[in-house]
Every structure is written in structure tokens, then in C-alpha cells.
């Protein structure tokens, strides 16, 4: 196993970091204070990202993407993760890989416009009563002739306010399994403006200001069968095939934010003086720096290993859960210690630390809570012993 970056990976990291520092950092304070990201800013960043070859870098070359392998893509995501989430997710957009599962007609209508920056997509799974337990979703789609009728509510749907369409997962029946009845799930493309489909304002939240969430409501929303993504009742198969690396994406962005917080802390500890010497010389501070660096490196190694194994076709659910769990828990620790090292200044918005600290909280919840990741890890361990 190689532990160093290739020349191409080093170039990706250097290019992405320069873009983040020059094009995204200048907008951070305004977005944080207003909680709003103006569409003109999004379009400006989008155009510059396209010119730099950074837009839709997660997608294959045959559809117009950069064709990065998973490990290189995670390095790119780490660098983007240094900045405000709304700026890098909407401005340097990465259309969802699940769009690759569409038919040729669906790709023409949805995928390729997203690749060109003409449309945005969003994914709708979570419901008020179905978060970690997606099989418990209550939003339904029932067959009516050649059409489907959708009813129900989705919430916490990221950037649905600017999305042109949603990929919605709906319950379409029940199947008997050895563990009891389970709902069948089907994925649908739903265009904004479709009768019976409404996008409502979501909730204000402490994390990722400017990165909005919305509530989606379906009231006898009628769709043709051509709106189905994948096969009827096979929505989870589509999701598991095409969304598998999202936990690693979360891990990678956490690495970027933690690295930024650590660098601020090291510089501050080397410059700030109290009691006649730099505070970094006091063990109360220096040991914090050592622990922060140790935890960050461990999270890096777990994430890079999972990315490498993903490319080899040998990655396991445990690998991805370990990376996500470690990186998100590590970020919470590093962000908290960074503020402690800076003292009161760490909580001021002149520095990015209070934002990183706030943003860190959601990472242990979305894309699978820390408890779900621990469940996945321990389940695989016990299965090996027949439990």
C-alpha cells in the first residue's frame, strides 16, 4: 500500500486548496452572518469552478466529469471541506452519483443539465417519523393505471429551495421477510412545479449557515411511470449501489475543517504569549495540540484506506462506517480544543473556529448517526461469530 500522493493527486490538492482560499474564503463571513447565499455568488463561483476543472469532479469522464478515482475524489473533498459548506456544495456542485442510474432519457433530462450547471438536484429520503429507520417512511406512491400518485411529507431536504427537481424515495408496498414485514421503496424524479408537489421553508439550524433545508409535501402528486429511477420496489438497491461513498464524503470534509482548525491553533499557540512565554510551551496547550494532530492523522488514515479499498472493490460497510465515525467524532474534539486554546477569541466570528465548532455537530447525525455507525461495525463483528 502506498502512503504518499501521486503527482496527479498532489496537483488536485494544490489546485482545490488554492481555489477554496481565493474564491470561497472571501464570502464566508457574509454567508455566516446573513445565513443566505445569493444566487449571483453561486453562479460566479460555479463559472470559476468550471474554468478550473473542479465542477462535478465526482462524475465519470464519459458524462463530462473529471473521472477521479475514489481516493483522489476524497482528497478533493477534504480541501473543499475547509470552507463554508454552502459555498462549496452549491458553488462547486457535485451532482449526485445516483443520476448515473437513470435511463438515457432521464440522463438527458436530469444528469447532463446538472453537469452543465443548468440544474441542481436534491435527494429526499428523511421524514418527520423516519430518520435512521428509513424503512419506517410513511410517504407513499400507489399505482393508478400507468401513473403513480404520491402522498406524504419529507423534511430536512438539503438545498431543495434551489433544486430544479428532487429524487424522492417513497413506500410502494410491503414484503414479508424473515424479520417480519418490510416496506418496499421506489425512487421517483419529481420536477419542481409538478401539481401536488410543494417545497416549503425548512428549519433554522445552528450548523452550515446558508446551506438550507426544506420540507417537501406531496398531495395526490401524479407522475408517469417514466419518472421512476431504477425499478419499482428497488429503491434501496439504487441507493445502496450509487450512494455508497457518501459516508466517506462526510468524513473527508470533516478532515478539511479539522485541519484548518488545527493549523489556526498551532499558529496561535506559537505566537500568543502569556506569563512571559508562548502559550504553546505550556503542557496544557501543547498536549492538546499533540492529541488533535494524533486524532486527525488517525481519521485521515481510516478515510484514505476506505477510499483506496473502494477503488479496489474490497471496501466493506465497516470500513466506511469506521471512517465516518472517526472523522466526525474527531472533528468535534478538534474544534472544541481549538476554541479552548484560543480562549474567548475562539468564539468570535473574526475567526472560522466558532463556525467549525457549530458545523461539527451535524456531522455526527446526518448520513447515519454515530450510533448507526457503531451498530454497523459491531453487527459485522458479531456476524462473524454467528450472532
C-alpha positions as a LaTeX table, in Angstrom:
\begin{tabular}{lrrr}
\hline
Residue & $x$ (\AA) & $y$ (\AA) & $z$ (\AA) \\
\hline
Unk1 & 0.00 & 0.00 & 0.00 \\
Unk2 & 1.30 & 3.43 & $-0.95$ \\
Unk3 & 1.07 & 6.17 & 1.69 \\
Unk4 & 2.18 & 9.08 & $-0.49$ \\
Unk5 & 0.18 & 11.07 & $-3.01$ \\
Unk6 & 0.71 & 10.62 & $-6.71$ \\
Unk7 & 1.76 & 13.63 & $-8.76$ \\
Unk8 & $-1.80$ & 13.96 & $-10.04$ \\
Unk9 & $-3.28$ & 13.82 & $-6.54$ \\
Unk10 & $-0.83$ & 16.46 & $-5.31$ \\
Unk11 & $-1.93$ & 18.71 & $-8.18$ \\
Unk12 & $-5.61$ & 18.14 & $-7.34$ \\
Unk13 & $-4.99$ & 19.06 & $-3.71$ \\
Unk14 & $-2.97$ & 22.16 & $-4.59$ \\
Unk15 & $-5.47$ & 23.40 & $-7.18$ \\
Unk16 & $-8.50$ & 22.80 & $-4.98$ \\
Unk17 & $-6.95$ & 24.39 & $-1.91$ \\
Unk18 & $-5.96$ & 27.50 & $-3.87$ \\
Unk19 & $-9.50$ & 27.75 & $-5.26$ \\
Unk20 & $-11.01$ & 27.42 & $-1.78$ \\
Unk21 & $-8.72$ & 30.08 & $-0.30$ \\
Unk22 & $-9.10$ & 32.55 & $-3.19$ \\
Unk23 & $-12.72$ & 32.07 & $-4.24$ \\
Unk24 & $-14.60$ & 30.71 & $-1.22$ \\
Unk25 & $-12.98$ & 32.13 & 1.92 \\
Unk26 & $-13.77$ & 35.78 & 0.93 \\
Unk27 & $-17.51$ & 35.03 & 1.02 \\
Unk28 & $-17.59$ & 33.10 & 4.29 \\
Unk29 & $-18.28$ & 35.86 & 6.79 \\
Unk30 & $-21.16$ & 37.32 & 4.78 \\
Unk31 & $-22.82$ & 33.93 & 4.40 \\
Unk32 & $-22.33$ & 33.15 & 8.09 \\
Unk33 & $-23.79$ & 36.47 & 9.21 \\
Unk34 & $-26.72$ & 36.57 & 6.79 \\
Unk35 & $-27.45$ & 32.85 & 6.62 \\
Unk36 & $-28.08$ & 33.40 & 2.92 \\
Unk37 & $-26.11$ & 32.60 & $-0.21$ \\
Unk38 & $-27.01$ & 34.88 & $-3.09$ \\
Unk39 & $-27.59$ & 33.18 & $-6.45$ \\
Unk40 & $-25.26$ & 35.66 & $-8.17$ \\
Unk41 & $-22.45$ & 34.49 & $-5.88$ \\
Unk42 & $-23.31$ & 30.85 & $-6.60$ \\
Unk43 & $-23.22$ & 31.46 & $-10.35$ \\
Unk44 & $-19.90$ & 33.34 & $-10.11$ \\
Unk45 & $-18.27$ & 30.54 & $-8.11$ \\
Unk46 & $-19.81$ & 27.97 & $-10.42$ \\
Unk47 & $-18.31$ & 29.59 & $-13.52$ \\
Unk48 & $-14.87$ & 29.80 & $-11.91$ \\
Unk49 & $-15.08$ & 26.19 & $-10.71$ \\
Unk50 & $-15.91$ & 25.05 & $-14.24$ \\
Unk51 & $-12.98$ & 27.03 & $-15.64$ \\
Unk52 & $-10.68$ & 25.41 & $-13.07$ \\
Unk53 & $-11.97$ & 21.91 & $-13.87$ \\
Unk54 & $-13.34$ & 21.44 & $-10.35$ \\
Unk55 & $-17.06$ & 21.35 & $-11.12$ \\
Unk56 & $-18.75$ & 17.93 & $-10.93$ \\
Unk57 & $-15.36$ & 16.33 & $-10.33$ \\
Unk58 & $-17.04$ & 13.32 & $-8.74$ \\
Unk59 & $-18.57$ & 12.18 & $-12.04$ \\
Unk60 & $-17.10$ & 9.93 & $-14.77$ \\
Unk61 & $-15.37$ & 11.41 & $-17.79$ \\
Unk62 & $-17.92$ & 9.90 & $-20.18$ \\
Unk63 & $-20.63$ & 12.22 & $-18.81$ \\
Unk64 & $-18.39$ & 15.28 & $-18.58$ \\
Unk65 & $-16.87$ & 14.85 & $-15.13$ \\
Unk66 & $-13.26$ & 14.66 & $-14.01$ \\
Unk67 & $-13.33$ & 10.89 & $-13.64$ \\
Unk68 & $-11.47$ & 10.90 & $-10.34$ \\
Unk69 & $-10.93$ & 7.62 & $-8.55$ \\
Unk70 & $-12.48$ & 7.50 & $-5.08$ \\
Unk71 & $-9.27$ & 8.21 & $-3.18$ \\
Unk72 & $-8.45$ & 11.26 & $-5.31$ \\
Unk73 & $-12.05$ & 12.45 & $-5.02$ \\
Unk74 & $-11.84$ & 12.26 & $-1.23$ \\
Unk75 & $-8.67$ & 14.36 & $-1.25$ \\
Unk76 & $-10.55$ & 16.92 & $-3.34$ \\
Unk77 & $-13.48$ & 16.80 & $-0.90$ \\
Unk78 & $-11.13$ & 17.33 & 2.04 \\
Unk79 & $-9.87$ & 20.57 & 0.54 \\
Unk80 & $-13.39$ & 21.80 & $-0.24$ \\
Unk81 & $-14.38$ & 20.92 & 3.31 \\
Unk82 & $-12.18$ & 23.69 & 4.66 \\
Unk83 & $-14.74$ & 26.29 & 3.57 \\
Unk84 & $-18.32$ & 27.13 & 4.49 \\
Unk85 & $-20.43$ & 24.16 & 3.40 \\
Unk86 & $-22.99$ & 26.17 & 1.40 \\
Unk87 & $-20.26$ & 27.81 & $-0.67$ \\
Unk88 & $-18.56$ & 24.62 & $-1.74$ \\
Unk89 & $-21.65$ & 22.44 & $-2.08$ \\
Unk90 & $-23.71$ & 24.78 & $-4.27$ \\
Unk91 & $-20.92$ & 26.73 & $-5.96$ \\
Unk92 & $-18.61$ & 23.81 & $-6.67$ \\
Unk93 & $-21.53$ & 21.43 & $-7.14$ \\
Unk94 & $-21.25$ & 17.67 & $-7.29$ \\
Unk95 & $-24.39$ & 16.23 & $-8.89$ \\
Unk96 & $-25.48$ & 13.10 & $-7.08$ \\
Unk97 & $-23.97$ & 9.91 & $-8.46$ \\
Unk98 & $-27.42$ & 8.35 & $-8.29$ \\
Unk99 & $-28.23$ & 10.21 & $-11.51$ \\
Unk100 & $-25.99$ & 7.72 & $-13.30$ \\
Unk101 & $-28.62$ & 5.05 & $-12.60$ \\
Unk102 & $-31.12$ & 6.76 & $-14.89$ \\
Unk103 & $-32.22$ & 5.72 & $-18.37$ \\
Unk104 & $-30.78$ & 7.53 & $-21.36$ \\
Unk105 & $-33.87$ & 9.73 & $-21.49$ \\
Unk106 & $-33.55$ & 10.52 & $-17.78$ \\
Unk107 & $-29.88$ & 11.34 & $-18.18$ \\
Unk108 & $-30.70$ & 13.81 & $-20.96$ \\
Unk109 & $-33.37$ & 15.46 & $-18.83$ \\
Unk110 & $-31.63$ & 15.46 & $-15.47$ \\
Unk111 & $-27.99$ & 14.36 & $-15.43$ \\
Unk112 & $-26.50$ & 16.36 & $-18.28$ \\
Unk113 & $-28.15$ & 19.69 & $-17.32$ \\
Unk114 & $-26.70$ & 19.19 & $-13.81$ \\
Unk115 & $-23.28$ & 18.53 & $-15.31$ \\
Unk116 & $-23.51$ & 21.82 & $-17.20$ \\
Unk117 & $-24.59$ & 23.77 & $-14.15$ \\
Unk118 & $-28.04$ & 24.41 & $-15.61$ \\
Unk119 & $-29.91$ & 22.42 & $-12.96$ \\
Unk120 & $-29.49$ & 21.27 & $-9.35$ \\
Unk121 & $-30.75$ & 18.03 & $-7.85$ \\
Unk122 & $-31.70$ & 17.11 & $-4.30$ \\
Unk123 & $-32.38$ & 13.79 & $-2.56$ \\
Unk124 & $-35.49$ & 13.26 & $-0.44$ \\
Unk125 & $-35.49$ & 10.33 & 1.97 \\
Unk126 & $-35.88$ & 11.64 & 5.53 \\
Unk127 & $-39.31$ & 12.15 & 7.06 \\
Unk128 & $-40.52$ & 13.50 & 10.42 \\
Unk129 & $-41.01$ & 9.91 & 11.66 \\
Unk130 & $-38.35$ & 8.20 & 9.55 \\
Unk131 & $-34.75$ & 9.30 & 10.01 \\
Unk132 & $-32.36$ & 6.48 & 10.84 \\
Unk133 & $-35.19$ & 3.99 & 10.21 \\
Unk134 & $-35.84$ & 4.69 & 6.53 \\
Unk135 & $-37.96$ & 1.55 & 6.24 \\
Unk136 & $-40.39$ & 3.32 & 8.51 \\
Unk137 & $-41.20$ & 6.01 & 5.95 \\
Unk138 & $-44.87$ & 6.89 & 5.61 \\
Unk139 & $-44.81$ & 8.84 & 2.35 \\
Unk140 & $-46.36$ & 6.57 & $-0.29$ \\
Unk141 & $-46.71$ & 6.12 & $-4.02$ \\
Unk142 & $-49.60$ & 4.00 & $-5.29$ \\
Unk143 & $-50.20$ & 2.74 & $-8.82$ \\
Unk144 & $-53.10$ & 4.31 & $-10.71$ \\
Unk145 & $-53.27$ & 2.95 & $-14.25$ \\
Unk146 & $-49.99$ & 3.89 & $-15.92$ \\
Unk147 & $-49.37$ & 6.64 & $-13.36$ \\
Unk148 & $-48.31$ & 6.84 & $-9.72$ \\
Unk149 & $-49.93$ & 9.02 & $-7.03$ \\
Unk150 & $-47.57$ & 10.36 & $-4.36$ \\
Unk151 & $-48.66$ & 11.49 & $-0.89$ \\
Unk152 & $-46.78$ & 12.39 & 2.25 \\
Unk153 & $-44.06$ & 14.64 & 3.65 \\
Unk154 & $-40.27$ & 14.73 & 3.55 \\
Unk155 & $-38.14$ & 17.07 & 5.65 \\
Unk156 & $-34.51$ & 18.09 & 6.24 \\
Unk157 & $-34.10$ & 18.05 & 2.45 \\
Unk158 & $-30.86$ & 19.89 & 1.70 \\
Unk159 & $-30.87$ & 22.80 & $-0.79$ \\
Unk160 & $-34.31$ & 21.82 & $-2.10$ \\
Unk161 & $-35.11$ & 25.52 & $-2.36$ \\
Unk162 & $-32.72$ & 25.95 & $-5.30$ \\
Unk163 & $-33.07$ & 22.43 & $-6.73$ \\
Unk164 & $-34.93$ & 22.04 & $-10.01$ \\
Unk165 & $-36.02$ & 18.51 & $-9.19$ \\
Unk166 & $-35.97$ & 16.02 & $-6.36$ \\
Unk167 & $-35.19$ & 12.31 & $-6.30$ \\
Unk168 & $-37.81$ & 11.09 & $-3.84$ \\
Unk169 & $-37.93$ & 7.71 & $-2.13$ \\
Unk170 & $-41.50$ & 6.54 & $-1.45$ \\
Unk171 & $-43.05$ & 3.43 & 0.08 \\
Unk172 & $-44.73$ & 1.37 & $-2.66$ \\
Unk173 & $-45.80$ & $-1.75$ & $-0.81$ \\
Unk174 & $-44.87$ & $-4.29$ & 1.86 \\
Unk175 & $-42.91$ & $-7.53$ & 1.62 \\
Unk176 & $-42.60$ & $-10.40$ & 4.07 \\
Unk177 & $-39.06$ & $-11.12$ & 5.26 \\
Unk178 & $-37.58$ & $-13.48$ & 7.88 \\
Unk179 & $-37.51$ & $-10.48$ & 10.20 \\
Unk180 & $-41.11$ & $-9.53$ & 9.57 \\
Unk181 & $-42.92$ & $-7.20$ & 7.12 \\
Unk182 & $-40.79$ & $-4.51$ & 5.48 \\
Unk183 & $-41.79$ & $-1.69$ & 3.21 \\
Unk184 & $-40.78$ & $-1.72$ & $-0.43$ \\
Unk185 & $-39.25$ & 1.52 & $-1.60$ \\
Unk186 & $-39.21$ & 3.13 & $-5.07$ \\
Unk187 & $-37.32$ & 6.22 & $-6.24$ \\
Unk188 & $-39.01$ & 8.88 & $-8.36$ \\
Unk189 & $-37.89$ & 12.00 & $-10.21$ \\
Unk190 & $-40.20$ & 14.87 & $-9.25$ \\
Unk191 & $-39.85$ & 18.17 & $-11.09$ \\
Unk192 & $-40.43$ & 21.40 & $-9.22$ \\
Unk193 & $-43.75$ & 22.81 & $-10.38$ \\
Unk194 & $-45.45$ & 19.43 & $-10.70$ \\
Unk195 & $-49.07$ & 19.75 & $-9.46$ \\
Unk196 & $-49.40$ & 18.36 & $-5.95$ \\
Unk197 & $-45.72$ & 18.89 & $-5.15$ \\
Unk198 & $-44.77$ & 21.81 & $-2.89$ \\
Unk199 & $-41.46$ & 22.93 & $-1.41$ \\
Unk200 & $-41.83$ & 24.73 & 1.95 \\
Unk201 & $-39.25$ & 26.55 & 4.03 \\
Unk202 & $-37.42$ & 24.24 & 6.37 \\
Unk203 & $-35.92$ & 24.86 & 9.79 \\
Unk204 & $-33.35$ & 27.33 & 11.04 \\
Unk205 & $-30.36$ & 25.47 & 12.40 \\
Unk206 & $-27.04$ & 26.05 & 14.09 \\
Unk207 & $-24.89$ & 24.22 & 11.51 \\
Unk208 & $-23.91$ & 25.08 & 7.93 \\
Unk209 & $-25.44$ & 28.51 & 7.59 \\
Unk210 & $-26.53$ & 29.31 & 4.06 \\
Unk211 & $-26.96$ & 25.60 & 3.33 \\
Unk212 & $-30.71$ & 25.43 & 3.54 \\
Unk213 & $-33.12$ & 22.59 & 4.20 \\
Unk214 & $-36.74$ & 22.33 & 3.14 \\
Unk215 & $-39.95$ & 20.44 & 3.70 \\
Unk216 & $-41.42$ & 18.65 & 0.68 \\
Unk217 & $-45.14$ & 18.00 & 0.59 \\
Unk218 & $-46.95$ & 15.62 & $-1.76$ \\
Unk219 & $-50.73$ & 15.88 & $-2.13$ \\
Unk220 & $-52.01$ & 13.49 & $-4.79$ \\
Unk221 & $-48.97$ & 14.31 & $-6.90$ \\
Unk222 & $-49.38$ & 12.37 & $-10.15$ \\
Unk223 & $-46.32$ & 11.09 & $-12.01$ \\
Unk224 & $-45.90$ & 8.90 & $-15.10$ \\
Unk225 & $-44.07$ & 5.58 & $-14.82$ \\
Unk226 & $-41.20$ & 7.17 & $-16.76$ \\
Unk227 & $-40.42$ & 9.17 & $-13.60$ \\
Unk228 & $-39.24$ & 6.03 & $-11.77$ \\
Unk229 & $-35.47$ & 5.85 & $-11.18$ \\
Unk230 & $-34.36$ & 2.23 & $-11.37$ \\
Unk231 & $-37.02$ & $-0.41$ & $-10.82$ \\
Unk232 & $-40.30$ & $-0.46$ & $-8.93$ \\
Unk233 & $-39.76$ & $-1.56$ & $-5.30$ \\
Unk234 & $-35.98$ & $-1.49$ & $-5.81$ \\
Unk235 & $-35.25$ & 1.99 & $-4.47$ \\
Unk236 & $-32.86$ & 0.79 & $-1.80$ \\
Unk237 & $-30.91$ & $-1.18$ & $-4.39$ \\
Unk238 & $-30.42$ & 2.02 & $-6.37$ \\
Unk239 & $-29.44$ & 3.96 & $-3.27$ \\
Unk240 & $-27.01$ & 1.33 & $-1.98$ \\
Unk241 & $-25.34$ & 1.00 & $-5.38$ \\
Unk242 & $-24.89$ & 4.68 & $-6.15$ \\
Unk243 & $-24.77$ & 6.44 & $-2.78$ \\
Unk244 & $-22.32$ & 4.13 & $-1.03$ \\
Unk245 & $-19.46$ & 6.62 & $-0.75$ \\
Unk246 & $-21.46$ & 9.46 & 0.81 \\
Unk247 & $-20.26$ & 8.50 & 4.29 \\
Unk248 & $-16.70$ & 8.85 & 3.03 \\
Unk249 & $-17.53$ & 12.27 & 1.58 \\
Unk250 & $-18.70$ & 13.39 & 5.01 \\
Unk251 & $-15.53$ & 12.02 & 6.55 \\
Unk252 & $-13.34$ & 13.83 & 4.04 \\
Unk253 & $-14.96$ & 17.24 & 4.54 \\
Unk254 & $-14.53$ & 16.80 & 8.31 \\
Unk255 & $-10.81$ & 16.22 & 7.74 \\
Unk256 & $-10.52$ & 19.53 & 5.92 \\
Unk257 & $-12.26$ & 21.51 & 8.64 \\
Unk258 & $-10.26$ & 19.82 & 11.40 \\
Unk259 & $-7.01$ & 20.54 & 9.57 \\
Unk260 & $-7.94$ & 24.20 & 9.25 \\
Unk261 & $-8.79$ & 24.43 & 12.96 \\
Unk262 & $-5.55$ & 22.69 & 13.94 \\
Unk263 & $-3.42$ & 25.00 & 11.80 \\
Unk264 & $-5.04$ & 28.07 & 13.38 \\
Unk265 & $-4.34$ & 26.57 & 16.79 \\
Unk266 & $-0.69$ & 25.80 & 16.10 \\
Unk267 & $-0.05$ & 29.30 & 14.76 \\
Unk268 & $-1.84$ & 30.92 & 17.68 \\
Unk269 & $-0.01$ & 28.78 & 20.24 \\
Unk270 & 3.32 & 29.72 & 18.66 \\
Unk271 & 2.59 & 33.47 & 18.67 \\
Unk272 & 0.36 & 34.16 & 21.68 \\
Unk273 & 2.28 & 35.00 & 24.86 \\
Unk274 & 1.12 & 34.75 & 28.44 \\
Unk275 & 3.22 & 34.82 & 31.61 \\
Unk276 & 6.26 & 35.76 & 29.52 \\
Unk277 & 6.27 & 32.92 & 27.01 \\
Unk278 & 4.37 & 31.44 & 24.08 \\
Unk279 & 1.34 & 29.52 & 25.30 \\
Unk280 & 2.43 & 26.55 & 23.19 \\
Unk281 & 5.18 & 25.93 & 25.72 \\
Unk282 & 2.65 & 25.17 & 28.43 \\
Unk283 & 1.71 & 21.48 & 28.57 \\
Unk284 & $-1.94$ & 22.45 & 28.96 \\
Unk285 & $-1.80$ & 23.72 & 25.38 \\
Unk286 & 0.96 & 21.63 & 23.79 \\
Unk287 & $-0.64$ & 18.35 & 24.83 \\
Unk288 & $-3.92$ & 19.48 & 23.28 \\
Unk289 & $-2.09$ & 20.13 & 20.00 \\
Unk290 & $-0.49$ & 16.69 & 20.13 \\
Unk291 & $-3.83$ & 14.97 & 20.76 \\
Unk292 & $-5.51$ & 16.97 & 17.99 \\
Unk293 & $-2.80$ & 16.02 & 15.49 \\
Unk294 & $-2.96$ & 12.37 & 16.56 \\
Unk295 & $-6.73$ & 12.11 & 16.16 \\
Unk296 & $-6.65$ & 13.92 & 12.82 \\
Unk297 & $-4.00$ & 11.58 & 11.45 \\
Unk298 & $-5.92$ & 8.51 & 12.59 \\
Unk299 & $-9.07$ & 9.79 & 10.87 \\
Unk300 & $-7.08$ & 10.58 & 7.74 \\
Unk301 & $-5.67$ & 7.07 & 7.57 \\
Unk302 & $-9.06$ & 5.40 & 8.09 \\
Unk303 & $-10.64$ & 7.57 & 5.39 \\
Unk304 & $-7.84$ & 7.12 & 2.86 \\
Unk305 & $-7.78$ & 3.37 & 3.46 \\
Unk306 & $-11.54$ & 3.12 & 2.88 \\
Unk307 & $-11.24$ & 5.20 & $-0.28$ \\
Unk308 & $-8.39$ & 3.03 & $-1.56$ \\
Unk309 & $-10.36$ & $-0.14$ & $-0.82$ \\
Unk310 & $-13.42$ & 1.34 & $-2.53$ \\
Unk311 & $-11.35$ & 1.65 & $-5.71$ \\
Unk312 & $-10.11$ & $-1.93$ & $-5.31$ \\
Unk313 & $-13.64$ & $-3.23$ & $-4.89$ \\
Unk314 & $-12.84$ & $-4.58$ & $-1.42$ \\
Unk315 & $-14.39$ & $-1.91$ & 0.81 \\
Unk316 & $-16.85$ & $-3.07$ & 3.47 \\
Unk317 & $-19.68$ & $-1.34$ & 5.29 \\
Unk318 & $-17.47$ & $-1.46$ & 8.37 \\
Unk319 & $-14.63$ & 0.35 & 6.57 \\
Unk320 & $-16.90$ & 3.23 & 5.58 \\
Unk321 & $-18.63$ & 3.38 & 8.94 \\
Unk322 & $-15.32$ & 3.45 & 10.80 \\
Unk323 & $-14.07$ & 6.32 & 8.63 \\
Unk324 & $-17.28$ & 8.32 & 9.04 \\
Unk325 & $-17.49$ & 7.68 & 12.77 \\
Unk326 & $-13.85$ & 8.50 & 13.50 \\
Unk327 & $-13.71$ & 11.63 & 11.33 \\
Unk328 & $-16.91$ & 13.15 & 12.68 \\
Unk329 & $-16.10$ & 12.43 & 16.31 \\
Unk330 & $-12.56$ & 13.69 & 15.75 \\
Unk331 & $-13.79$ & 16.98 & 14.26 \\
Unk332 & $-15.95$ & 17.64 & 17.32 \\
Unk333 & $-12.93$ & 17.15 & 19.59 \\
Unk334 & $-10.53$ & 19.22 & 17.47 \\
Unk335 & $-13.00$ & 22.09 & 17.06 \\
Unk336 & $-13.67$ & 22.21 & 20.80 \\
Unk337 & $-10.00$ & 22.12 & 21.73 \\
Unk338 & $-9.18$ & 24.78 & 19.12 \\
Unk339 & $-11.60$ & 27.16 & 20.80 \\
Unk340 & $-10.18$ & 26.31 & 24.23 \\
Unk341 & $-6.67$ & 27.12 & 23.02 \\
Unk342 & $-7.82$ & 30.47 & 21.60 \\
Unk343 & $-9.84$ & 31.32 & 24.68 \\
Unk344 & $-12.52$ & 33.98 & 24.21 \\
Unk345 & $-11.14$ & 34.88 & 20.80 \\
Unk346 & $-12.06$ & 31.43 & 19.57 \\
Unk347 & $-15.74$ & 32.27 & 19.90 \\
Unk348 & $-15.52$ & 35.49 & 17.90 \\
Unk349 & $-16.62$ & 35.43 & 14.27 \\
Unk350 & $-13.39$ & 37.04 & 13.10 \\
Unk351 & $-12.01$ & 33.51 & 13.11 \\
Unk352 & $-13.58$ & 30.43 & 11.47 \\
Unk353 & $-13.34$ & 28.37 & 14.66 \\
Unk354 & $-16.79$ & 29.07 & 16.10 \\
Unk355 & $-18.28$ & 28.13 & 12.70 \\
Unk356 & $-16.27$ & 24.92 & 12.52 \\
Unk357 & $-17.38$ & 24.13 & 16.09 \\
Unk358 & $-21.06$ & 24.70 & 15.21 \\
Unk359 & $-20.86$ & 22.86 & 11.92 \\
Unk360 & $-19.20$ & 19.86 & 13.54 \\
Unk361 & $-22.35$ & 18.98 & 15.45 \\
Unk362 & $-24.45$ & 17.90 & 12.48 \\
Unk363 & $-21.77$ & 15.60 & 11.09 \\
Unk364 & $-22.46$ & 13.03 & 13.82 \\
Unk365 & $-26.12$ & 12.95 & 12.78 \\
Unk366 & $-26.59$ & 13.08 & 9.01 \\
Unk367 & $-25.60$ & 10.32 & 6.62 \\
Unk368 & $-26.07$ & 7.92 & 9.52 \\
Unk369 & $-25.73$ & 8.87 & 13.18 \\
Unk370 & $-22.70$ & 7.83 & 15.22 \\
Unk371 & $-24.92$ & 5.24 & 16.88 \\
Unk372 & $-25.89$ & 3.76 & 13.50 \\
Unk373 & $-22.21$ & 3.56 & 12.50 \\
Unk374 & $-21.38$ & 1.76 & 15.74 \\
Unk375 & $-24.27$ & $-0.61$ & 15.09 \\
Unk376 & $-22.95$ & $-1.42$ & 11.61 \\
Unk377 & $-19.42$ & $-2.01$ & 12.91 \\
Unk378 & $-20.45$ & $-4.23$ & 15.82 \\
Unk379 & $-23.00$ & $-6.12$ & 13.70 \\
Unk380 & $-20.30$ & $-7.20$ & 11.26 \\
Unk381 & $-18.07$ & $-8.29$ & 14.13 \\
Unk382 & $-20.81$ & $-10.40$ & 15.69 \\
Unk383 & $-21.94$ & $-11.92$ & 12.39 \\
Unk384 & $-18.50$ & $-13.47$ & 12.02 \\
Unk385 & $-19.36$ & $-15.48$ & 15.14 \\
Unk386 & $-22.86$ & $-16.41$ & 14.04 \\
Unk387 & $-24.60$ & $-13.84$ & 16.26 \\
\hline
\end{tabular}
